[in-house]
C-alpha angles and dihedrals in degrees: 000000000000085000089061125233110322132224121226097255129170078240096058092043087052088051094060097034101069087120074074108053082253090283109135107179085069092040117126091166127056128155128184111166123157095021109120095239110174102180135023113226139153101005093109084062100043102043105025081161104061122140096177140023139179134202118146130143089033124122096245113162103185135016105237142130086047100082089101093047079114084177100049113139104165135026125186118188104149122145095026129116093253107151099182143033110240158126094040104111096104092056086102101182093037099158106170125015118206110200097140107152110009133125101262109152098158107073099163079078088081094081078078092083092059087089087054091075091174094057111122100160143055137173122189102147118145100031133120090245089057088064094060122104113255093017096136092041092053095047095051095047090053096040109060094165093064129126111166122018119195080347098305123117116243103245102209098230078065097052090054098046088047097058097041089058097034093107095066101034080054097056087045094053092055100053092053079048093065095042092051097051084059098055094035084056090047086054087044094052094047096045089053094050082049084051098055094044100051081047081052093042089060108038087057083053096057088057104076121097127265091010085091094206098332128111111265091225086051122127097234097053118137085269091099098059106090103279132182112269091254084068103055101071090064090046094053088041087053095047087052096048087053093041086055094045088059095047089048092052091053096047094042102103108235127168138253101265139127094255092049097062097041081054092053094043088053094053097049081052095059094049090049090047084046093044096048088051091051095056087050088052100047088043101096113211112244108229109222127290104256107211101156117045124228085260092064088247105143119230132224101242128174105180101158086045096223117149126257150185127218105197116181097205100196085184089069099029092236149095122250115200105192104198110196089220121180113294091224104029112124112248088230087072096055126081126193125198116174115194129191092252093017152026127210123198118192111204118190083333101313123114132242117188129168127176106231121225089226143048102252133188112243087189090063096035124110136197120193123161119239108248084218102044103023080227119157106231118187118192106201120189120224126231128245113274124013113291089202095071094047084181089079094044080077093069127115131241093249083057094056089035087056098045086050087052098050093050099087091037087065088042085054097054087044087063097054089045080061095064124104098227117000076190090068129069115253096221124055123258116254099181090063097045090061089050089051086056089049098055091048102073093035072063108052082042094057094058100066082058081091115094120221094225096068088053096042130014095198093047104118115202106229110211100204089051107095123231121272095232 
């Protein structure tokens, strides 16, 4: 109902015929309950070949447009404000008819399906003219054709009582009949003064100043925008008043007409309308997210509060940013900015910004997802020279090309820090190991100079015995 009440439009009839691949000409099911429908129209234009409609719970006041549906089978209409059974002469193969909880007081209209021969079923339960005496026995006297009244089988010894004793119970239904248009005019009468003071009642309303139309007990009154605390107290008074009036709608004893339960839905309509306005009101617009100052300075900014790690790889000269973005969150959804100071990473909407220690190359950078962890890794290439001390960047290129030259001459003098001894030669002498191998023997032949007879006066000297050396 917050929709409103609805018309009967070839939209609405596409919308509910997708069985159908939306098509309606060739359409033999339809159904369009709950939907508020206040008028048929049309639909014997659009689906000449329906078999089945339904349309209960709907606020239908009168059965007509349907009398050239030739292939109707079956027809609901319970829980509608239908008064009176017609036009429905040209629904040739009319099988079962659905008319539970209506308003239907004249039931001698329903001579008017003699002229439906292939109709085996009626409902009319739950209508005043159920309540009158002799109603069965009415219905199954006029109605030959019938099989199952009110979803009881005709036995066929009722149907011949019935119409043995259908001259006096048709005397006796109209005069119920008579009684009850009276009364049904009194209702009507009454409804339509109710209808005229609460139109009274709101136009007075709309009177008052500052409610611009608008009752001035309604919910969505201007008490919801921040007032002083003066204020308060009226607007609580107010929300009260409206709160009672309610109460009071639902105790207040009406009646079961047509015009009752369009007033209730109405009602339920307008707190729906007044509801919905006072969500509107209580949703506060977000300003916009600022993630770069006035003075161009960018902000660190984690909107979608995911975690994340910032690694400077001096290996690679370049910054890795590892997002530990959503496993399953699909990639279209994700969108990546890399700025020379800054990167920016939009996830789902929300944004994600961090100021990056480094100048970095956005040409050169590079975002891919980890198959594991589904986590967004960007790889972002720093550029030549330190961005954090700008007086260097000045510099000119002799000066990086010098500094590259000079580089193997250091490692070079490192080299030569890293010996025992720089006094002493670095290859062995070859020149002084031959000496050492001179003086040896002269040595070993010096020592024979000793005669044996100085050491030991009985040593004989053998002369067949060779020398030891």
């Amino acid at each position: 109902m917050g929709r409103g009440f609805l018309s009967f439009t070839e939209d609405l009839i596409r919308r509910n015929a997708e069985h159908n691949d939306c098509v309606i000409f060739s359409l033999e099911e339809l159904s369009l309950h709950q939907q508020e429908i206040e008028r048929l129209e049309h639909i014997d234009k659009w689906c000449r070949d329906l078999k089945i409609l339904y349309l209960q719970n709907n606020l239908i006041g009168k059965i007509e447009n349907v009398g050239k549906l030739k292939k109707l089978e079956y027809l609901n209409l319970a829980l509608n404000n239908i008064e009176k059974i017609e036009n429905l002469e040209g629904c040739e193969w009319l099988t079962k008819l659905d008319l539970t909880v209506n308003f239907i007081g004249e039931l001698s209209s329903i001579k008017t399906l003699q002229h439906n021969i292939h109709l085996k079923e009626l409902f009319l339960m739950g209508n005043p003219c159920a309540d009158f005496d002799g109603y069965r026995q009415f219905v199954v006297a006029t109605l030959e054709q019938l099989k199952w009244l009110d979803g009881k089988e005709i036995e066929r010894s009722e149907r011949i009582q019935a119409l043995q004793n259908f001259p006096v119970i048709e005397q006796q239904i109209r005069e119920q009949e008579k009684a009850y248009c009276l009364k049904r005019a009194k209702d009507k009468e009454e409804a339509q003064r109710n209808l005229q003071e609460e139109e009274e009642k709101e136009a007075k309303a709309g009177s008052y100043p500052g409610f611009e139309g608008r009752s001035p007990f309604s919910v969505e009154s201007s008490c919801h925008v921040q007032a002083p605390e003066g204020q308060e107290g009226k607007c609580n008074q107010k929300k009260s008043k409206d709160s009672e009036d309610d109460l009071e709608f639902w105790n207040k004893p009406s009646l079961f007409t047509p015009e009752s339960r369009l007033e209730t839905l109405r009602h339920m309509e307008k707190q729906r309308k007044d509801q919905e306005k006072l969500s509107e009101k209580k949703k506060k617009v977000k300003p916009p997210r600022i993630l770069i100052t006035k003075d161009g300075k960018a902000l660190n900014v984690n909107d979608p509060k995911i975690d994340f790690s910032l690694k400077d790889d001096e290996k690679r000269n370049q910054i890795i940013l590892d997002l530990a973005v959503y496993r399953y969150l699909d990639t279209s959804l994700i969108d990546v900015d890399v700025q020379p100071t800054y990167v920016r990473v939009m996830v789902k909407g929300k944004p994600f910004q961090l100021v990056l220690p480094a100048e970095v190359k956005p040409d050169s950078s590079s975002a891919s997802r980890s198959q594991t962890t589904g986590h967004l890794v960007i790889c972002m290439p720093k550029v030549d020279g330190v961005i954090t001390g700008r007086r260097q960047t000045s510099k000119s290129e002799k000066s990086t090309s010098d500094s590259s030259r000079e580089r193997p001459n250091r490692r070079s003098k490192e080299i030569e820090k890293l010996e025992v001894d720089p006094s002493k030669h670095s290859f062995p002498d070859v020149a002084s190991i031959v000496q050492e191998k001179k003086h040896r023997p002269r040595r070993i032949q010096s020592e024979p100079k000793i005669t044996a007879s100085d050491e030991d006066p009985d040593f004989e000297d053998n002369p067949e015995v060779p020398p030891l050396i």
